[in-house]
Coordinates of N, CA, C and O in Angstrom, one line a residue:
X62 N 30.1 341.2 161.9 CA 31.3 340.7 162.6 C 32.0 340.1 161.5 O 33.4 339.9 161.9
X63 N 31.6 339.8 160.0 CA 32.9 339.3 159.4 C 33.7 340.6 159.0 O 35.1 340.6 158.7
X64 N 33.3 342.0 159.2 CA 34.3 343.0 159.1 C 35.2 342.9 160.3 O 36.6 343.0 159.9
X65 N 34.6 342.7 161.3 CA 35.9 342.5 162.3 C 36.9 341.5 162.3 O 38.5 341.6 162.6
X66 N 36.1 340.4 161.6 CA 37.5 339.2 161.7 C 38.4 339.3 160.7 O 39.5 339.4 160.5
X67 N 37.9 340.4 159.5 CA 38.9 340.8 158.6 C 40.0 341.6 158.7 O 41.0 341.3 158.4
X68 N 39.2 342.8 159.3 CA 40.4 343.6 160.1 C 41.4 343.3 161.0 O 42.3 343.5 161.2
X69 N 40.8 342.4 162.1 CA 41.8 341.2 162.8 C 42.6 341.1 162.1 O 44.0 340.6 162.8
X70 N 42.6 340.1 161.4 CA 43.6 339.0 160.6 C 44.2 340.2 160.2 O 45.7 340.0 160.3
X71 N 44.2 341.2 159.5 CA 45.1 342.0 158.8 C 45.8 343.1 159.8 O 47.1 343.2 159.6
X72 N 45.2 343.2 161.1 CA 46.1 343.6 162.2 C 47.2 343.1 163.0 O 48.4 342.9 163.6
X73 N 46.6 341.6 163.0 CA 47.7 340.8 163.4 C 48.5 340.1 162.6 O 49.7 339.4 163.1
X74 N 48.5 340.5 161.5 CA 49.6 339.9 160.1 C 50.8 340.1 160.6 O 51.5 339.5 160.4
X75 N 51.1 341.7 160.7 CA 52.3 341.8 160.6 C 53.2 341.4 161.8 O 54.3 340.9 161.4
X76 N 52.3 341.3 162.8 CA 53.0 341.0 164.0 C 53.2 339.7 164.1 O 54.6 339.0 164.5
X77 N 52.3 338.5 163.5 CA 52.5 337.2 163.4 C 53.7 336.7 162.6 O 54.3 335.8 163.2
X78 N 53.6 337.6 161.0 CA 55.2 337.3 160.5 C 56.1 337.7 161.0 O 57.1 337.3 160.8
X79 N 56.2 338.5 161.8 CA 57.2 338.9 162.8 C 57.8 338.0 163.8 O 59.1 337.2 163.7
X80 N 57.0 337.5 164.0 CA 57.1 336.6 165.4 C 57.9 335.2 164.5 O 58.9 334.1 164.7
X81 N 56.9 334.4 163.7 CA 57.3 333.7 162.9 C 58.4 333.8 162.2 O 59.3 332.8 162.5
X82 N 58.9 334.8 162.0 CA 60.0 334.9 160.8 C 61.1 334.7 161.6 O 62.4 334.0 161.5
X83 N 60.9 335.1 163.0 CA 62.2 335.4 163.7 C 62.5 334.0 164.4 O 63.6 333.4 164.4
X84 N 61.4 333.2 164.8 CA 61.7 331.9 164.5 C 62.3 330.9 163.7 O 62.9 329.9 163.8
X85 N 61.3 330.9 162.7 CA 61.9 329.8 161.6 C 63.2 329.9 161.3 O 64.0 329.2 160.9
X86 N 63.9 331.1 161.1 CA 65.2 332.0 160.3 C 66.5 331.3 161.6 O 67.4 331.0 161.0
X87 N 65.9 331.1 162.5 CA 66.7 330.7 163.9 C 66.7 329.1 164.1 O 67.9 328.4 164.5
X88 N 65.5 328.5 163.5 CA 65.5 327.0 164.0 C 66.7 326.1 163.2 O 67.5 325.2 163.6
X89 N 66.9 326.7 161.9 CA 68.1 325.6 161.2 C 69.4 326.1 161.6 O 70.0 325.3 161.4
X90 N 69.7 327.1 162.1 CA 71.1 327.2 162.5 C 71.0 327.5 164.2 O 71.3 328.3 164.8
X91 N 69.9 326.5 165.1 CA 69.6 326.1 166.3 C 71.2 326.4 167.0 O 70.8 327.5 168.0
X92 N 71.9 325.8 166.8 CA 73.1 325.8 168.1 C 73.9 326.9 167.6 O 74.2 327.4 168.7
X93 N 73.9 327.3 166.6 CA 75.0 328.5 166.3 C 74.5 329.5 166.8 O 74.5 330.7 167.4
X94 N 72.8 329.9 166.8 CA 72.0 330.9 167.3 C 72.2 330.9 168.9 O 72.6 332.0 169.4
X95 N 72.4 329.8 169.5 CA 72.2 329.3 170.9 C 73.6 329.7 171.3 O 73.7 330.6 172.4
X96 N 74.8 329.6 170.9 CA 76.2 330.0 171.6 C 76.3 331.3 171.2 O 76.7 332.0 172.1
X97 N 75.8 332.0 170.2 CA 75.5 333.5 169.7 C 75.0 334.4 171.1 O 75.4 335.2 171.3
X98 N 73.7 333.4 171.5 CA 73.2 333.9 172.3 C 73.9 333.9 173.9 O 73.7 335.5 174.3
X99 N 74.1 332.9 174.1 CA 75.0 332.7 175.3 C 76.0 333.5 175.2 O 76.3 334.5 176.6
X100 N 77.0 333.9 174.0 CA 78.0 334.8 174.3 C 78.0 336.5 174.4 O 78.4 336.9 175.1
X101 N 76.6 336.4 173.6 CA 75.9 338.1 174.0 C 75.6 338.1 175.5 O 75.9 339.2 176.1
X102 N 75.1 337.2 176.1 CA 74.9 337.1 177.6 C 75.9 337.1 178.8 O 75.5 336.7 179.8
X103 N 77.2 336.8 178.2 CA 78.0 336.3 179.0 C 78.2 337.7 180.4 O 78.7 337.1 181.4
X104 N 77.8 338.8 180.0 CA 78.3 339.6 181.1 C 77.0 339.9 182.0 O 76.8 341.0 182.6
X105 N 76.0 339.4 181.8 CA 74.7 339.2 182.2 C 74.5 338.5 183.6 O 75.5 337.8 184.0
X106 N 74.1 338.8 184.9 CA 73.7 338.3 186.0 C 73.2 336.7 185.7 O 72.7 336.1 187.0
X107 N 72.3 337.0 184.2 CA 71.7 335.3 184.6 C 72.8 334.3 184.0 O 73.4 334.6 183.3
X108 N 72.4 333.7 184.9 CA 73.4 332.1 184.4 C 73.3 331.6 183.6 O 72.1 331.4 182.5
X109 N 74.3 331.0 183.0 CA 74.4 330.4 181.5 C 73.9 329.4 181.5 O 72.9 329.0 180.5
X110 N 73.3 328.6 182.8 CA 72.4 327.4 182.7 C 70.8 327.4 182.4 O 70.1 326.5 182.0
X111 N 70.7 328.7 182.6 CA 69.5 329.5 181.8 C 69.1 329.8 180.7 O 68.4 329.7 180.2
X112 N 70.4 330.5 180.1 CA 70.5 331.2 179.1 C 70.6 329.8 177.4 O 69.7 330.2 176.8
X113 N 71.8 329.1 178.2 CA 71.7 327.8 176.8 C 70.2 327.6 176.6 O 69.8 327.5 175.6
X114 N 69.3 326.7 177.9 CA 68.1 326.3 177.0 C 67.5 327.3 177.1 O 66.2 326.6 175.8
X115 N 67.3 328.2 177.1 CA 66.2 329.4 177.0 C 67.0 329.9 175.2 O 65.6 329.8 174.4
X116 N 68.0 329.6 175.1 CA 68.5 329.7 173.5 C 67.3 328.7 172.7 O 67.6 328.8 171.4
X117 N 67.8 327.9 172.8 CA 67.2 326.3 172.1 C 65.7 326.0 172.2 O 65.1 325.9 171.4
X118 N 65.1 327.0 172.9 CA 63.5 326.8 173.0 C 63.1 328.5 172.3 O 61.9 328.2 171.6
X119 N 63.6 329.4 172.8 CA 63.2 330.7 171.7 C 62.8 330.1 170.7 O 61.6 331.0 170.2
X120 N 63.8 329.9 170.1 CA 62.7 330.5 168.1 C 61.8 329.3 167.9 O 60.8 329.5 167.4
X121 N 61.6 328.1 168.9 CA 60.6 327.2 168.7 C 59.1 328.0 169.3 O 57.9 328.2 168.9
X122 N 59.3 328.8 170.7 CA 58.3 329.6 171.3 C 57.8 330.7 170.2 O 56.7 331.3 170.1
X123 N 58.6 331.6 169.3 CA 58.4 332.5 168.7 C 57.9 332.0 167.7 O 56.5 332.7 166.9
X124 N 57.9 330.7 167.1 CA 57.0 330.3 165.6 C 56.0 330.0 166.5 O 54.8 330.1 165.5
X125 N 56.0 329.2 167.2 CA 54.6 328.7 168.0 C 53.7 329.7 168.3 O 52.4 329.9 167.6
X126 N 53.8 330.7 168.8 CA 53.1 332.0 169.0 C 52.8 332.4 167.8 O 51.8 333.1 167.7
X127 N 53.8 332.6 167.1 CA 53.4 334.1 166.2 C 52.6 332.5 164.9 O 51.2 333.5 164.5
X128 N 52.3 331.4 164.5 CA 51.4 331.1 163.8 C 50.1 330.7 164.7 O 49.2 331.1 163.7
X129 N 50.2 330.4 166.1 CA 48.7 330.5 166.9 C 48.3 332.1 166.3 O 47.3 332.3 166.2
X130 N 48.9 333.1 166.6 CA 48.5 334.0 166.4 C 48.2 334.5 165.0 O 46.8 335.0 164.6
X131 N 48.7 334.0 163.8 CA 48.3 333.9 162.6 C 47.5 333.2 162.2 O 46.2 334.0 161.2
X132 N 46.9 332.2 162.9 CA 45.5 331.8 162.4 C 44.4 331.8 163.5 O 43.6 331.1 163.4
X133 N 44.8 332.7 164.2 CA 43.7 333.2 165.3 C 43.4 332.2 166.5 O 42.2 332.2 167.1
X134 N 44.5 331.6 167.2 CA 43.9 330.7 167.6 C 43.7 331.3 169.2 O 45.2 331.7 169.3
X135 N 43.2 331.3 169.7 CA 42.7 331.6 170.9 C 43.4 333.3 171.5 O 44.5 333.0 172.1
X136 N 42.9 334.2 170.4 CA 43.6 335.1 170.2 C 44.4 336.0 171.5 O 45.3 336.5 171.7
X137 N 43.1 336.1 172.6 CA 43.7 337.1 173.9 C 44.8 335.9 174.4 O 45.4 336.5 174.8
X138 N 44.6 334.9 174.6 CA 45.8 334.1 175.3 C 47.0 334.0 174.5 O 47.8 334.4 174.9
X139 N 46.7 334.1 173.1 CA 48.2 334.5 172.6 C 48.9 335.5 172.5 O 50.1 335.8 172.7
X140 N 48.2 336.5 172.5 CA 48.8 337.8 172.5 C 49.1 338.2 174.0 O 50.2 338.5 174.2
X141 N 49.0 337.2 175.1 CA 49.1 337.1 176.4 C 50.5 336.6 176.5 O 51.5 337.0 177.0
X142 N 50.7 335.6 175.8 CA 51.8 334.8 175.8 C 52.8 335.3 174.9 O 54.2 335.5 175.4
X143 N 52.5 336.0 173.9 CA 53.6 336.7 173.1 C 54.0 338.2 173.9 O 55.3 338.8 174.2
X144 N 53.2 338.6 174.3 CA 53.4 340.0 175.4 C 54.5 339.2 176.9 O 55.6 340.3 176.8
X145 N 54.4 338.2 177.2 CA 54.8 337.4 178.3 C 56.1 336.7 177.5 O 57.5 337.0 178.1
X146 N 56.6 336.8 175.9 CA 58.2 336.4 175.7 C 58.3 337.5 175.5 O 59.9 337.5 175.8
X147 N 57.9 338.4 175.1 CA 59.0 339.7 175.0 C 59.1 340.3 176.2 O 60.4 340.6 176.1
X148 N 58.5 340.2 176.9 CA 58.9 340.5 178.4 C 60.1 340.0 178.7 O 61.0 340.6 179.6
X149 N 60.3 338.6 179.0 CA 61.8 337.9 179.0 C 62.5 338.3 178.1 O 63.4 338.5 178.8
X150 N 62.4 338.4 176.9 CA 63.6 338.8 176.3 C 64.1 340.4 176.6 O 65.0 341.0 176.5
X151 N 63.0 341.4 176.8 CA 63.4 342.6 177.3 C 64.2 342.3 178.9 O 65.6 343.3 179.0
X152 N 63.5 341.7 179.7 CA 64.8 341.6 180.7 C 66.4 341.0 180.4 O 67.2 341.5 180.9
X153 N 66.2 339.9 179.8 CA 67.3 339.5 179.4 C 68.0 340.9 178.4 O 69.8 341.0 178.7
X154 N 67.7 341.4 177.7 CA 68.3 342.6 177.1 C 68.7 343.9 177.6 O 69.8 344.3 177.6
X155 N 67.9 344.0 178.6 CA 68.2 345.1 180.1 C 69.6 344.1 180.7 O 70.3 345.2 181.0
X156 N 69.6 343.3 180.9 CA 70.5 342.6 182.0 C 72.2 342.9 181.4 O 73.2 342.8 181.8
X157 N 71.9 343.1 180.0 CA 73.1 343.3 179.4 C 73.7 344.7 178.5 O 74.0 345.2 177.7
X158 N 72.3 345.4 178.9 CA 72.0 347.1 178.3 C 71.9 346.9 176.8 O 72.8 348.0 176.3
X159 N 71.2 346.1 176.3 CA 71.1 346.3 174.9 C 70.1 347.1 174.4 O 69.1 346.3 173.9
X160 N 69.9 348.4 174.8 CA 69.2 349.4 174.8 C 68.7 349.1 173.1 O 67.3 349.4 173.0
X161 N 69.2 349.0 172.1 CA 68.5 349.0 170.8 C 67.9 347.7 170.6 O 66.3 347.6 170.0
X162 N 67.8 346.6 171.4 CA 67.2 345.2 171.2 C 65.8 345.7 172.1 O 64.7 345.4 171.5
X163 N 66.0 346.2 173.0 CA 64.7 346.8 173.7 C 64.1 347.7 173.2 O 62.7 347.4 173.1
X164 N 64.6 348.5 172.4 CA 63.3 349.4 171.9 C 62.7 348.5 170.4 O 61.2 348.9 170.5
X165 N 63.1 347.6 170.1 CA 62.2 347.0 169.0 C 61.3 345.6 169.5 O 60.5 345.6 169.4
X166 N 61.8 345.7 171.3 CA 60.6 344.7 171.9 C 59.8 345.3 172.5 O 58.9 344.6 172.6
X167 N 60.0 346.7 172.9 CA 59.1 347.7 173.1 C 58.1 347.6 172.4 O 56.8 347.8 172.6
X168 N 58.7 348.2 171.0 CA 57.7 348.0 169.6 C 56.5 347.1 169.4 O 55.7 347.3 169.5
X169 N 57.4 345.8 169.9 CA 56.5 344.6 169.6 C 55.5 344.9 170.7 O 54.3 344.3 170.2
X170 N 55.9 344.8 171.9 CA 54.7 344.7 172.6 C 53.6 345.9 172.7 O 52.4 345.9 173.1
X171 N 53.9 347.2 172.3 CA 52.9 347.9 172.4 C 52.3 347.7 171.2 O 51.1 347.9 171.3
X172 N 52.9 346.9 169.9 CA 51.6 346.3 168.8 C 50.8 345.4 169.6 O 49.5 345.3 169.0
X173 N 50.9 344.4 170.3 CA 50.5 343.9 171.0 C 49.4 344.2 171.7 O 48.5 343.3 171.9
X174 N 49.6 345.2 172.5 CA 48.6 345.9 173.2 C 47.6 346.4 172.7 O 46.3 345.8 173.1
X175 N 48.1 347.1 171.7 CA 47.2 347.8 170.8 C 46.1 346.4 169.9 O 45.1 346.7 170.0
X176 N 46.8 346.0 169.6 CA 46.1 344.2 168.9 C 45.1 343.8 170.3 O 43.9 343.8 169.6
X177 N 45.8 343.5 171.6 CA 44.8 343.2 172.9 C 43.4 343.8 172.7 O 42.2 343.4 172.8
X178 N 43.7 345.2 173.3 CA 42.8 346.2 173.1 C 41.6 346.2 172.1 O 40.6 346.1 172.4
X179 N 42.4 345.8 170.6 CA 41.6 345.9 169.8 C 40.3 344.6 169.6 O 39.4 344.7 169.5
X180 N 41.1 343.7 169.8 CA 40.1 342.6 170.1 C 39.3 342.2 171.3 O 37.9 341.9 171.0
X181 N 39.6 343.1 172.4 CA 38.7 343.0 173.4 C 37.8 343.9 173.6 O 36.6 343.8 173.5
X182 N 37.9 345.2 172.8 CA 37.1 346.4 172.5 C 35.8 345.9 171.6 O 34.9 346.4 171.5
X183 N 36.2 344.9 170.6 CA 35.4 344.7 169.6 C 34.7 343.2 169.3 O 34.0 342.8 168.4
X184 N 35.2 342.4 170.1 CA 34.9 340.8 170.0 C 34.2 340.6 171.3 O 33.5 339.6 171.1
X185 N 33.6 341.8 172.2 CA 32.7 341.2 173.1 C 31.4 340.9 172.6 O 30.4 341.7 172.1
X186 N 30.5 339.7 172.8 CA 29.6 339.5 172.9 C 29.0 339.2 174.2 O 29.4 338.3 174.9
X187 N 27.8 339.0 174.6 CA 27.1 338.9 175.8 C 27.2 337.4 175.8 O 27.4 336.4 175.4
X188 N 27.8 337.2 177.3 CA 27.9 335.7 177.5 C 29.1 335.0 177.3 O 28.7 333.9 177.0
X189 N 29.7 335.7 176.5 CA 30.8 335.0 175.2 C 32.1 335.1 176.0 O 32.4 336.1 175.9
X190 N 33.0 334.2 176.5 CA 34.5 334.5 176.8 C 35.2 334.9 175.6 O 34.9 334.3 174.6
X191 N 35.9 335.6 176.3 CA 37.4 336.4 175.5 C 38.2 335.2 174.8 O 39.0 335.5 173.8
X192 N 38.6 334.2 176.0 CA 39.7 333.0 175.5 C 39.3 332.3 174.6 O 38.5 332.0 174.1

């Protein structure tokens, strides 16, 4: 079990740092980030009334999900939250045909899926919930 915990920590470390990093570098420049996001989404069918609040929330979501994954808080639930967040970002990126961003977001999803698969495959104990 100790080997699983150590390996699982090192497997989640890169994706955790990526999420935390994305969030923490944006928080100090939150307004600038949000305005830039809204400007990049001008041609999107998504209304600006949704984009601006999401721009203010996104860095905090990234940081929170990244920290939760880093410390191992409810791993299965946290990975699902991270995949959900990536899915929202993919939807936004596809609405403005930002295919380069989608590649990075899909790579994050793939990594998260492998992490989830590893967790489910190796952490099961009889009568033990995964969440």
